[in-house]
Coordinates of N, CA and C in Angstrom, one line a residue:
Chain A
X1 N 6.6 11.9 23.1 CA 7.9 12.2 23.6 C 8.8 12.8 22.5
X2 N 9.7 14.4 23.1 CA 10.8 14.1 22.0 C 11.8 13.7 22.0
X3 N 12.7 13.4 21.2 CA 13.8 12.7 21.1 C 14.8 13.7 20.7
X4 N 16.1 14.4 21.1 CA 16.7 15.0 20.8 C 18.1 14.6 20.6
X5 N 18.7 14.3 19.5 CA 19.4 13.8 18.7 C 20.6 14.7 18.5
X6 N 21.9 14.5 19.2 CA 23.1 15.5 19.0 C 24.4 14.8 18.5
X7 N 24.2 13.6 18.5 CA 25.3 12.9 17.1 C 24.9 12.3 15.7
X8 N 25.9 12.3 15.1 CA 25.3 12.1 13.7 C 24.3 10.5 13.7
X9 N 24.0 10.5 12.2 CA 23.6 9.1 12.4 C 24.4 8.3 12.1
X10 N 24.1 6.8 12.6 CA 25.4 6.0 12.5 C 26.0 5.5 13.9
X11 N 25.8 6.6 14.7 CA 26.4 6.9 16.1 C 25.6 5.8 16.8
X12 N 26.3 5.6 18.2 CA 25.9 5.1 19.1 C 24.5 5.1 19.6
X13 N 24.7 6.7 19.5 CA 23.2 7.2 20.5 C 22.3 7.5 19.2
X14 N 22.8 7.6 17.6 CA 21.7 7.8 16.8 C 21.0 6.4 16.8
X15 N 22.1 4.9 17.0 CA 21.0 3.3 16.9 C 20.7 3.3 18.4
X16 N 20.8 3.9 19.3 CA 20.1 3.3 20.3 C 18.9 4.2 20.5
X17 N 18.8 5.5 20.2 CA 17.4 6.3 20.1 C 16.9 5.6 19.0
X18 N 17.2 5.3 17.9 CA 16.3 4.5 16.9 C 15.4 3.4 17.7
X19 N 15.9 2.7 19.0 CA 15.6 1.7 19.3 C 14.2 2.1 20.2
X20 N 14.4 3.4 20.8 CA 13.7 4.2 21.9 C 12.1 5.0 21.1
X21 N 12.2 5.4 19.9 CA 11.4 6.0 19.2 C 10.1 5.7 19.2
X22 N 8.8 5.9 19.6 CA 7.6 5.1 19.4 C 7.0 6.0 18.5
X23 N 5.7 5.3 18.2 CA 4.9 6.2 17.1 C 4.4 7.4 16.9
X24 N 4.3 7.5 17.8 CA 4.0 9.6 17.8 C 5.3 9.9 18.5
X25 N 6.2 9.8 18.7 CA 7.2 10.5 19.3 C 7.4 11.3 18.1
X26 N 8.6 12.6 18.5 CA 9.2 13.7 17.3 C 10.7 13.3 17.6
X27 N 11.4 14.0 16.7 CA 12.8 13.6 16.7 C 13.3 15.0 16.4
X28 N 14.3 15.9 17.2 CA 14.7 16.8 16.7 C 16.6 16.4 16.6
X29 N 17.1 17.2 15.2 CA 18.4 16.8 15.0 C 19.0 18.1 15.3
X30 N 20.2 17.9 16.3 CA 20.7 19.5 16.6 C 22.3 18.6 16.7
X31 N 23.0 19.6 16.6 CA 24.6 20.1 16.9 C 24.6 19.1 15.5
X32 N 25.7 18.0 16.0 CA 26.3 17.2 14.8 C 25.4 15.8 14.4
X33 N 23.8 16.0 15.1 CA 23.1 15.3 14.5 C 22.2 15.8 13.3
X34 N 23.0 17.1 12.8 CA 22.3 17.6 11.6 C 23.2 17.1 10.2
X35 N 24.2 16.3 10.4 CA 24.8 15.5 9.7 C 23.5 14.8 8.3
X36 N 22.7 14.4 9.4 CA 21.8 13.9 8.8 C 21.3 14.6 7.4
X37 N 21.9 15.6 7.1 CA 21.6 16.0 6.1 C 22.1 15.4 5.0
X38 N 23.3 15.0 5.0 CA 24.4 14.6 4.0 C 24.1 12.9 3.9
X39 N 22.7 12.5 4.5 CA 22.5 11.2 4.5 C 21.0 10.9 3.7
X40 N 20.7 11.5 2.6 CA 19.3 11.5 2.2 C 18.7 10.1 3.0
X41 N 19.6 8.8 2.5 CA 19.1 7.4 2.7 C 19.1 6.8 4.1
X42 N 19.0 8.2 5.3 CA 19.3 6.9 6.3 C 17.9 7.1 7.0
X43 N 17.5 5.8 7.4 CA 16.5 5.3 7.6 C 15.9 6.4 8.1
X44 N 16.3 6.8 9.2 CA 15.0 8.1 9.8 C 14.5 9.1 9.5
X45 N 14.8 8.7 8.0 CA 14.2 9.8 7.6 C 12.7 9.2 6.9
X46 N 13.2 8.1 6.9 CA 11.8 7.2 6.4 C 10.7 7.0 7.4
X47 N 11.2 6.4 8.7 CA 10.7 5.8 10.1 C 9.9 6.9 10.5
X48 N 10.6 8.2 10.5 CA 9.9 9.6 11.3 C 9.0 10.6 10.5
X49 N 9.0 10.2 8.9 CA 8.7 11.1 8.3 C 7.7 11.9 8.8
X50 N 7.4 13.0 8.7 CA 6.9 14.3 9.1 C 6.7 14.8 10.4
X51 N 7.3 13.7 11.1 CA 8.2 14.2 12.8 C 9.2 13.9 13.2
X52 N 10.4 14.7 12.3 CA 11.4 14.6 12.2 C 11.8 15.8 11.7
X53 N 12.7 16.9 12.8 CA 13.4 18.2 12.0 C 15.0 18.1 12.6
X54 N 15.4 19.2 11.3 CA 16.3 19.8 11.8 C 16.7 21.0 12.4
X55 N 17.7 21.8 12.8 CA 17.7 22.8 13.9 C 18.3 23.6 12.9
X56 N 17.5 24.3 12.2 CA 18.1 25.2 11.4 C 19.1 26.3 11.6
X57 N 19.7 26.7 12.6 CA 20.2 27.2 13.1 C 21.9 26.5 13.4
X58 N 21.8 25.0 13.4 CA 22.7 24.1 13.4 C 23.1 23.6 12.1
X59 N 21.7 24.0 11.0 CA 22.4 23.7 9.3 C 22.9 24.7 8.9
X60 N 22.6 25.5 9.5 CA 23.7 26.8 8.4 C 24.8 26.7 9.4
X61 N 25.1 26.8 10.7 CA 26.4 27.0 11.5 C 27.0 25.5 10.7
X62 N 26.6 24.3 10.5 CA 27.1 23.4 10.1 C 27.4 24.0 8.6
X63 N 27.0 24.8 7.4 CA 27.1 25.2 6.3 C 26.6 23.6 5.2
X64 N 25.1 23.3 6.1 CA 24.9 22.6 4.9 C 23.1 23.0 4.7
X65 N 23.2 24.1 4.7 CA 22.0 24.8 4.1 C 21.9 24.4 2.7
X66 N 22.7 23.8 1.4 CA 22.4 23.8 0.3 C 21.7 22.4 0.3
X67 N 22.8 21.1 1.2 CA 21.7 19.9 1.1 C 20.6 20.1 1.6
X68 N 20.3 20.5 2.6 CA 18.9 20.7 3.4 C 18.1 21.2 2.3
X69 N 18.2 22.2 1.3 CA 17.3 22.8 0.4 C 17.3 21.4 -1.1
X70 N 18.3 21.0 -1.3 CA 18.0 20.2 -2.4 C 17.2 18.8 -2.0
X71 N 17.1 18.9 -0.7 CA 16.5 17.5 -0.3 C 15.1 18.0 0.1
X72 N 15.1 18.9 0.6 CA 13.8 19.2 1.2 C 13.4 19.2 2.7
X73 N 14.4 18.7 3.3 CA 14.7 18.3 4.4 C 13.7 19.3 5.8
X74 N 13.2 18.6 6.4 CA 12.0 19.9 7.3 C 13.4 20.0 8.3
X75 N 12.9 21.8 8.6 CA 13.6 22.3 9.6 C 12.8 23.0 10.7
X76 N 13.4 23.4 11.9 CA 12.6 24.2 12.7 C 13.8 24.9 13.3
X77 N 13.5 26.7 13.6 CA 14.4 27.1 14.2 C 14.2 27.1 15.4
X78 N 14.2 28.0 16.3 CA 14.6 28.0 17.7 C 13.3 27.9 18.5
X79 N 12.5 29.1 17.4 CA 11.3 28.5 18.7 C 10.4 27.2 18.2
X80 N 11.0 27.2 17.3 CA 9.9 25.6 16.6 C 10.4 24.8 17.7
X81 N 12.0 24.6 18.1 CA 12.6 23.5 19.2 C 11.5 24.2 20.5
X82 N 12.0 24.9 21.1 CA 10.7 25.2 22.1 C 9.6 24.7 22.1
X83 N 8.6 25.2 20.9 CA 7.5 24.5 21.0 C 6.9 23.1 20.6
X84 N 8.2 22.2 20.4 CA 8.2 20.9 20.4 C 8.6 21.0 21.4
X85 N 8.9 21.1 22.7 CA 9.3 20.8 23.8 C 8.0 20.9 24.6
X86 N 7.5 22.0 24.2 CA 5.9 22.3 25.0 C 5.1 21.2 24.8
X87 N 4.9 20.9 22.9 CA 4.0 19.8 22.9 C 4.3 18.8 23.3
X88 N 5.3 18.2 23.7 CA 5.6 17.2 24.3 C 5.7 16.5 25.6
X89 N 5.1 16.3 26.4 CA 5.2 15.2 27.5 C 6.0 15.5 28.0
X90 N 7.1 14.7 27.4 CA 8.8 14.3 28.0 C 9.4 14.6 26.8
X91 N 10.9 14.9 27.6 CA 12.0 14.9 26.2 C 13.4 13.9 27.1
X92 N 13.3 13.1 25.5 CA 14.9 12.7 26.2 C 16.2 13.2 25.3
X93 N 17.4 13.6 25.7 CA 18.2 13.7 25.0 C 19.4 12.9 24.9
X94 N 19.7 12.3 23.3 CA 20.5 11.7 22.6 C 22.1 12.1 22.9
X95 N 22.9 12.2 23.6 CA 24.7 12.6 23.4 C 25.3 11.5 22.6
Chain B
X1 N 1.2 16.4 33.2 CA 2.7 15.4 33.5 C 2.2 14.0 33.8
X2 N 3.0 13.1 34.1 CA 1.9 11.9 34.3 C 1.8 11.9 35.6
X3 N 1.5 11.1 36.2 CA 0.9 10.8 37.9 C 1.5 11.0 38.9
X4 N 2.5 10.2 37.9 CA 3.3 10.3 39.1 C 4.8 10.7 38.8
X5 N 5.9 11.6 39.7 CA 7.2 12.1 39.2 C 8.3 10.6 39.3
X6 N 8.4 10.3 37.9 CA 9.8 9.3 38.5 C 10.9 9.3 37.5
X7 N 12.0 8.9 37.4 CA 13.4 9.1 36.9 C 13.5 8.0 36.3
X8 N 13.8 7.6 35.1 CA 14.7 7.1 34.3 C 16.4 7.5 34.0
X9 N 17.0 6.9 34.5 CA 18.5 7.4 34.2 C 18.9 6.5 33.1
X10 N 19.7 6.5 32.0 CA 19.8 5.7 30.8 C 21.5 5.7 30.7
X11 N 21.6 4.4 31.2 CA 23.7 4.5 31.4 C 24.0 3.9 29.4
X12 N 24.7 4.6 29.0 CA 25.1 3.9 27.9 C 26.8 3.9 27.6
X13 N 27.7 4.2 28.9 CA 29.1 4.3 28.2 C 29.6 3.3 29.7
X14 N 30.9 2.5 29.3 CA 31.2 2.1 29.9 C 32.4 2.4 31.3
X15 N 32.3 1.5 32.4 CA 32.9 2.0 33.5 C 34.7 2.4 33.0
X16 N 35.0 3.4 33.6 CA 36.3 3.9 33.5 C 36.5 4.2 32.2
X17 N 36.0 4.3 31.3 CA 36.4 4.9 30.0 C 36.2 5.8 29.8
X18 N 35.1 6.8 30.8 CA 34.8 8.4 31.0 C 33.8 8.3 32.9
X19 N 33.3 9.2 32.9 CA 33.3 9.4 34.2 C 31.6 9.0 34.2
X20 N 31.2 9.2 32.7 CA 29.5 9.6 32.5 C 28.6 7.9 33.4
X21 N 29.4 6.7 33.8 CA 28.7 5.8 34.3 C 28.7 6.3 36.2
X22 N 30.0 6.9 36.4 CA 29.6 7.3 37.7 C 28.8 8.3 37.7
X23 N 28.5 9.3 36.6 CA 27.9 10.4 37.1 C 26.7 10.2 36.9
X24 N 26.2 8.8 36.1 CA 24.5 8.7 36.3 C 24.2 7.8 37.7
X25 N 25.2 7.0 37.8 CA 24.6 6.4 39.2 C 24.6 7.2 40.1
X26 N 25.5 8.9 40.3 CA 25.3 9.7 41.2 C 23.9 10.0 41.3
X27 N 23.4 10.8 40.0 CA 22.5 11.3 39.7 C 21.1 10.4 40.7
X28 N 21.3 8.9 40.2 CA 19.7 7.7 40.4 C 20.3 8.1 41.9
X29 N 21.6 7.6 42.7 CA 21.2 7.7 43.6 C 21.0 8.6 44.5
X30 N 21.3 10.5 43.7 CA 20.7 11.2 44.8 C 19.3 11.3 44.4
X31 N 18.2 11.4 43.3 CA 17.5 11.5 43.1 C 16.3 10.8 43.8
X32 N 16.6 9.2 44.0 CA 16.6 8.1 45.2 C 16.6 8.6 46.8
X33 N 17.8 9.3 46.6 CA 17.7 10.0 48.6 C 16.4 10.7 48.8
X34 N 16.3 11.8 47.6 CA 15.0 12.6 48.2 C 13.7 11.6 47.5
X35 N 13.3 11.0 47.8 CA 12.5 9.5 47.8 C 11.7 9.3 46.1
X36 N 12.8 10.1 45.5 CA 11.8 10.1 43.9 C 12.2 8.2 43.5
X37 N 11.3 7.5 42.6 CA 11.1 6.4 42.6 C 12.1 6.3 41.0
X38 N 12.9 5.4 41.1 CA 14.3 5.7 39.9 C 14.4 4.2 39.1
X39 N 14.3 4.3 37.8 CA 14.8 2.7 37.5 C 15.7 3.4 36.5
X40 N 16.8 2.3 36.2 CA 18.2 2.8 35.5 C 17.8 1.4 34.2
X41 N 18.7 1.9 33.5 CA 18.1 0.9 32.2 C 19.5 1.3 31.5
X42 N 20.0 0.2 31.2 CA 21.4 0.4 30.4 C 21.9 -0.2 28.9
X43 N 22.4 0.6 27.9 CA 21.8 0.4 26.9 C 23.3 0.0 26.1
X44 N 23.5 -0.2 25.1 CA 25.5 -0.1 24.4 C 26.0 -0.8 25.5
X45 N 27.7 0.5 25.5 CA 28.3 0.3 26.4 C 28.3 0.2 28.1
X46 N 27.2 0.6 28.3 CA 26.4 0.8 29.8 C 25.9 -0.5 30.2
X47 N 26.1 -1.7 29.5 CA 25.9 -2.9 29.5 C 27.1 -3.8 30.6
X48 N 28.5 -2.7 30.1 CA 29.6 -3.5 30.4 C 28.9 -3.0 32.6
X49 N 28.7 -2.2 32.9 CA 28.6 -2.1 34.0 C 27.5 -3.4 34.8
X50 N 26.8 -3.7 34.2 CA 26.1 -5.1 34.5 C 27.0 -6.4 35.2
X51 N 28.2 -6.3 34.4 CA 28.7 -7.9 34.7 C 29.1 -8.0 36.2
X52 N 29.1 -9.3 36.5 CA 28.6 -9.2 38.2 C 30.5 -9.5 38.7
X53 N 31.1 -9.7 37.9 CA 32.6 -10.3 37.5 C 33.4 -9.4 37.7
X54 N 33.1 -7.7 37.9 CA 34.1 -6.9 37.7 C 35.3 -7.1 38.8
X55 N 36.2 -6.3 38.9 CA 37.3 -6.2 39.6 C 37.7 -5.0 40.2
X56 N 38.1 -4.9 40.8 CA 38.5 -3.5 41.9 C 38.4 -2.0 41.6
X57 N 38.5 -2.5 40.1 CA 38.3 -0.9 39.5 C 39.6 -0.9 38.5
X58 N 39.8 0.2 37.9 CA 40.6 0.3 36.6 C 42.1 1.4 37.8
X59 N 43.5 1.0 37.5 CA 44.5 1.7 37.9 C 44.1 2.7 38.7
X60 N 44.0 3.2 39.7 CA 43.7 4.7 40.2 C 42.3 4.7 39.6
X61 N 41.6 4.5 39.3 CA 40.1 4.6 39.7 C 39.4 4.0 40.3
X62 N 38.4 4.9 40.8 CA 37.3 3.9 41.8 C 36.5 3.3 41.2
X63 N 36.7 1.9 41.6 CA 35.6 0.6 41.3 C 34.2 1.1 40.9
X64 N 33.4 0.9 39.8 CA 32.3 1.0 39.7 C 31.2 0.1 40.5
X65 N 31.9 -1.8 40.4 CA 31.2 -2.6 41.1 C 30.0 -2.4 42.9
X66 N 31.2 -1.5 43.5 CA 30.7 -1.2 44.8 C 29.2 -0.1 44.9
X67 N 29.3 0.6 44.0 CA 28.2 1.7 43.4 C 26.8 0.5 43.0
X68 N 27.1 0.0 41.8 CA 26.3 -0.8 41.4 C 25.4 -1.4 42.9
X69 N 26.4 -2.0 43.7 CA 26.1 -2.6 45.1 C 25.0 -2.5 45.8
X70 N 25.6 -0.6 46.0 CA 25.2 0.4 46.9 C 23.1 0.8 46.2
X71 N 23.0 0.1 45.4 CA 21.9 0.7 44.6 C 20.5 0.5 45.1
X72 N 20.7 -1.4 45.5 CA 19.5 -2.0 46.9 C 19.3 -0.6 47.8
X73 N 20.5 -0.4 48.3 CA 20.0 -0.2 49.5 C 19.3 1.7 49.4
X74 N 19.5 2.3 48.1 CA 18.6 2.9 47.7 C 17.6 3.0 47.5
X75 N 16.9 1.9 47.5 CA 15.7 1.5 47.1 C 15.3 1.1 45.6
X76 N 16.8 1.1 44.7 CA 16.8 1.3 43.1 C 16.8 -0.4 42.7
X77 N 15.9 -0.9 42.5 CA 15.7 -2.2 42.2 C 16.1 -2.9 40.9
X78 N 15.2 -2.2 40.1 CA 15.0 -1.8 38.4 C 16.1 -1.6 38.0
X79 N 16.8 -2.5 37.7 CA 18.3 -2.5 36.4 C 18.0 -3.4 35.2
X80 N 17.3 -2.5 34.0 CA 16.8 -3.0 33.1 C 17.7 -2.8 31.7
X81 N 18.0 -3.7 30.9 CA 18.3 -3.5 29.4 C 18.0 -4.4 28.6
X82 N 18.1 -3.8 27.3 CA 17.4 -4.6 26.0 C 18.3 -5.2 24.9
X83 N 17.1 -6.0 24.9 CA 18.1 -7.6 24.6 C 18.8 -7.6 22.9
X84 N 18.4 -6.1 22.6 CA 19.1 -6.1 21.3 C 20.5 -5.1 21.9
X85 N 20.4 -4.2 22.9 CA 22.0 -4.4 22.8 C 22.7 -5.4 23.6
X86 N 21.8 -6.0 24.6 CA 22.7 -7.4 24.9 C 23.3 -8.2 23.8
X87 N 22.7 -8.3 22.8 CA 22.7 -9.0 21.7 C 24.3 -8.3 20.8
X88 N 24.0 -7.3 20.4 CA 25.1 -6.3 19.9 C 25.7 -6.4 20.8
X89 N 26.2 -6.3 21.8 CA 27.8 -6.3 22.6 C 28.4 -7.3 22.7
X90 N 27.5 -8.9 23.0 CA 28.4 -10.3 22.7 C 27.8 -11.0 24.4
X91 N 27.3 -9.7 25.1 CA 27.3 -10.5 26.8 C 26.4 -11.3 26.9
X92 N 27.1 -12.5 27.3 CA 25.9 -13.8 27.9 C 24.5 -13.2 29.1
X93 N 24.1 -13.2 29.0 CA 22.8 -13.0 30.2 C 23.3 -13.6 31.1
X94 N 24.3 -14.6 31.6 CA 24.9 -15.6 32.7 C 25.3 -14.5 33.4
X95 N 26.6 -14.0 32.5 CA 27.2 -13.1 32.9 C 27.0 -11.6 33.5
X96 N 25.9 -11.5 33.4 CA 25.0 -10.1 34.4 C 24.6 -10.3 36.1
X97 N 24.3 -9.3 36.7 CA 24.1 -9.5 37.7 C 22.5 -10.2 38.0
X98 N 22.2 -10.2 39.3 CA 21.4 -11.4 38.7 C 19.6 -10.3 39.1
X99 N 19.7 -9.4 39.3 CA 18.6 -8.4 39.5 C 18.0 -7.4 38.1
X100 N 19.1 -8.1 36.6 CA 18.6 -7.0 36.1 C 17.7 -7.9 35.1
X101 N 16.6 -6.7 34.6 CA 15.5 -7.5 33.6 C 15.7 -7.0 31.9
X102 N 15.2 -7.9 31.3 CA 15.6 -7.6 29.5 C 14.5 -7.6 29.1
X103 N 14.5 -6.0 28.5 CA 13.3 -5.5 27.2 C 13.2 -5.8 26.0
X104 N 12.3 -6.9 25.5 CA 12.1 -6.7 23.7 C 12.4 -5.2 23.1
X105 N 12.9 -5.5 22.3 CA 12.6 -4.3 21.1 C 11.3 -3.1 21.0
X106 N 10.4 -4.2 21.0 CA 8.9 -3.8 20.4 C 8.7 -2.6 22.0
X107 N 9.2 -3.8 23.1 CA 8.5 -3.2 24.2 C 9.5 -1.5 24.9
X108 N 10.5 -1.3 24.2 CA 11.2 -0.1 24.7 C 10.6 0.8 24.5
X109 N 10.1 1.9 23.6 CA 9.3 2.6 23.8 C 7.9 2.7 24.6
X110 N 7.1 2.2 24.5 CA 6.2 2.1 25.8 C 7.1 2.0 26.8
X111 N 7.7 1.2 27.3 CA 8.7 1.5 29.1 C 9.0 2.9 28.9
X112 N 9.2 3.9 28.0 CA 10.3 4.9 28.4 C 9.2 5.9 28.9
X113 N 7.6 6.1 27.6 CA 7.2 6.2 28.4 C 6.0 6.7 29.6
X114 N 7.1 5.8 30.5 CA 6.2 5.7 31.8 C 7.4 6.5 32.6
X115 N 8.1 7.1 32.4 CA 8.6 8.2 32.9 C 8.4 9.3 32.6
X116 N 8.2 10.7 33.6 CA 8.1 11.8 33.2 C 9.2 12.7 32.9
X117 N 10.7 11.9 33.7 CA 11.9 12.7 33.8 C 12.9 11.6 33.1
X118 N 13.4 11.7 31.8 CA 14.5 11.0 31.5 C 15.7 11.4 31.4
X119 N 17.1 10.8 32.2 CA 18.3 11.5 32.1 C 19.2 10.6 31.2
X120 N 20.1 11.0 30.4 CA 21.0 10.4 29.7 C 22.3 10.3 30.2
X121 N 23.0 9.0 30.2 CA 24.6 9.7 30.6 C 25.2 8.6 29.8

């Protein structure tokens, strides 16, 4: 399943998708769930590691392309979101 | 896809403080008319719509309670939530209606899924 994440973390819907998440699920962070950037330490970045992006297109409109590069942070742009939609089953989305 | 087509609706905001708790019970219950098979699962604030205690509705809005009601006779049985946001909001389990069921932690991902269509409100 993916999980599509559109408030920061911290949020409502960022602890209750935390709650929803199973082991192969992916997690994509778009609009103001790319906050996540300015949060090296928050958990999902641990929980999800290497199925877990950001919407690169949402880090530069957000203007935090420089954390995303100092951290390392995985991104995917527009058709990477697409084709995490393909490989996936189901998607639910996060508001 | 899986087997079979069914709907998960996922209520997380509470009655009268935006419109999004009516507009997912619209959603289960038209989805319900044309006979797709729907369980609702409410999570946060989507909790507050559970309590069996409500009252008429908020000033000039219409009662959520009577919706909730109307949901049997849909065929929408399944009013499920988990017992860690029961837990986080303060609501006694007394205090709910008396048809809905509570998911472990461990067990919410597997429930979710077993739907092919999840909607959020």
């Amino acid at each position: 399943m993916l999980h599509i994440l559109t408030k920061a973390p911290g949020s409502d819907a960022a602890q209750q998708m935390q709650q929803a998440v199973g082991c192969e699920d992916a997690v994509l962070l778009i609009e103001e769930g790319v906050q996540a950037a300015l949060k090296p330490h928050w958990e999902g970045w641990q929980d999800y590691h290497s199925r877990i992006y950001l919407l690169a297109e949402d880090v530069s409109a957000s203007g935090l392309g420089e954390m995303v590069d100092a951290h390392v942070f995985p991104t995917v742009d527009m058709n990477g979101f697409v084709s995490l939609t393909e490989h996936h089953l189901q998607t639910v989305t996060w508001y | 896809m899986t087997d079979s087509e069914n709907l998960l609706v996922i209520i997380r905001h509470a009655p009268y403080s935006s419109n999004l708790l009516r507009e997912g019970l619209d959603a289960a219950l038209v989805a319900a008319a044309f006979g797709q098979p729907v369980d609702l699962l409410f999570l946060g604030q989507g909790i507050m719509a559970l309590l069996k205690e409500q009252g008429s509705g908020a000033p000039g809005q219409k009662a959520s309670l009577p919706t909730m009601d109307m949901l049997e006779m849909y065929d929408i049985e399944n009013l499920w939530t988990s017992e860690a946001s029961l837990a986080a909001i303060g609501v006694p389990s007394a205090a709910l209606r008396d048809n809905v069921r509570l998911l472990e932690p461990e067990a919410m991902s597997a429930f979710m899924q077993q739907y092919s269509h999840i909607l959020n409100f």
